[in-house]
Amino acid sequence: KRQALDLYVLAFNNEQEKFQNGLTDLFNVIIFQERLTAAEQIYIGAKQQFATDLLILRFDTGTLLNESAFQLKELTSGRAYKIPGTN
């Protein structure tokens, strides 16, 4: 997804340069900008989904604690580390 985004940036920059040189019209620049914006949204969505999936994986494997484990009066070694598959 990052490579696709980089290519959209390159295409948009090229289209802007063509516009400045009088080789294309403003409408084409706007179209390329719209495509670049869509590619950025897709890339950000993919990064967000990856972060969410990583968070879920860390919580499920016990490498991330839920917020109730951070209350010092209740924090025990059993709550600080959880072996996957055990309760």
Short mmCIF file of C-alpha atoms in Angstrom, two decimals:
data_model
loop_
_atom_site.label_atom_id
_atom_site.label_comp_id
_atom_site.label_asym_id
_atom_site.label_seq_id
_atom_site.Cartn_x
_atom_site.Cartn_y
_atom_site.Cartn_z
CA LYS A 1 0.00 0.00 0.00
CA ARG A 2 2.89 2.35 0.73
CA GLN A 3 4.35 1.81 -2.74
CA ALA A 4 0.99 2.62 -4.35
CA LEU A 5 0.76 5.80 -2.29
CA ASP A 6 4.27 6.83 -3.34
CA LEU A 7 3.33 6.32 -7.00
CA TYR A 8 0.21 8.47 -6.59
CA VAL A 9 2.34 11.22 -5.04
CA LEU A 10 4.73 11.02 -7.98
CA ALA A 11 1.87 11.12 -10.50
CA PHE A 12 0.28 14.11 -8.76
CA ASN A 13 3.58 16.00 -8.66
CA ASN A 14 4.11 15.28 -12.36
CA GLU A 15 0.62 16.51 -13.17
CA GLN A 16 1.23 19.71 -11.20
CA GLU A 17 4.45 20.30 -13.13
CA LYS A 18 2.62 19.74 -16.43
CA PHE A 19 -0.01 22.27 -15.33
CA GLN A 20 2.64 24.85 -14.47
CA ASN A 21 4.16 24.36 -17.92
CA GLY A 22 0.77 24.72 -19.60
CA LEU A 23 0.60 21.13 -20.83
CA THR A 24 -2.60 20.16 -18.97
CA ASP A 25 -5.60 21.86 -17.43
CA LEU A 26 -6.69 22.39 -13.83
CA PHE A 27 -9.37 19.71 -14.12
CA ASN A 28 -6.73 16.98 -14.57
CA VAL A 29 -4.78 18.28 -11.57
CA ILE A 30 -7.93 18.10 -9.46
CA ILE A 31 -8.60 14.53 -10.62
CA PHE A 32 -5.06 13.47 -9.68
CA GLN A 33 -5.38 15.20 -6.31
CA GLU A 34 -8.63 13.33 -5.66
CA ARG A 35 -6.95 10.01 -6.49
CA LEU A 36 -4.02 10.89 -4.21
CA THR A 37 -6.39 11.73 -1.37
CA ALA A 38 -8.20 8.40 -1.82
CA ALA A 39 -4.87 6.53 -1.81
CA GLU A 40 -3.85 8.32 1.39
CA GLN A 41 -7.14 7.36 3.05
CA ILE A 42 -6.66 3.71 2.05
CA TYR A 43 -3.10 3.72 3.37
CA ILE A 44 -4.10 5.28 6.69
CA GLY A 45 -6.99 2.79 7.02
CA ALA A 46 -4.63 -0.11 6.41
CA LYS A 47 -2.21 1.20 9.06
CA GLN A 48 -5.09 1.62 11.50
CA GLN A 49 -6.34 -1.92 10.85
CA PHE A 50 -2.82 -3.32 11.38
CA ALA A 51 -2.49 -1.43 14.68
CA THR A 52 -5.89 -2.69 15.82
CA ASP A 53 -5.05 -6.29 14.92
CA LEU A 54 -1.70 -6.01 16.71
CA LEU A 55 -3.42 -4.61 19.79
CA ILE A 56 -5.91 -7.50 19.83
CA LEU A 57 -3.10 -10.04 19.38
CA ARG A 58 -1.07 -8.54 22.22
CA PHE A 59 -4.09 -8.50 24.53
CA ASP A 60 -5.04 -12.09 23.66
CA THR A 61 -1.49 -13.38 24.21
CA GLY A 62 -1.11 -11.60 27.54
CA THR A 63 1.55 -9.15 26.46
CA LEU A 64 -0.84 -6.23 26.93
CA LEU A 65 -2.75 -5.70 30.15
CA ASN A 66 -6.29 -4.47 30.42
CA GLU A 67 -6.85 -1.27 32.38
CA SER A 68 -8.06 -3.02 35.57
CA ALA A 69 -4.62 -4.62 35.95
CA PHE A 70 -3.08 -1.18 36.42
CA GLN A 71 -4.77 -0.59 39.76
CA LEU A 72 -1.85 -1.11 42.15
CA LYS A 73 -3.88 -2.62 44.98
CA GLU A 74 -5.05 -5.42 42.67
CA LEU A 75 -1.88 -6.00 40.64
CA THR A 76 -0.45 -9.46 41.26
CA SER A 77 2.06 -11.52 39.33
CA GLY A 78 -0.79 -13.70 38.09
CA ARG A 79 -2.50 -10.68 36.55
CA ALA A 80 0.70 -9.17 35.20
CA TYR A 81 1.43 -12.16 32.99
CA LYS A 82 -1.03 -14.58 31.48
CA ILE A 83 -0.06 -17.74 29.66
CA PRO A 84 -2.09 -18.06 26.46
CA GLY A 85 -4.93 -20.54 26.74
CA THR A 86 -5.28 -20.25 30.54
CA ASN A 87 -7.77 -18.22 32.55
#
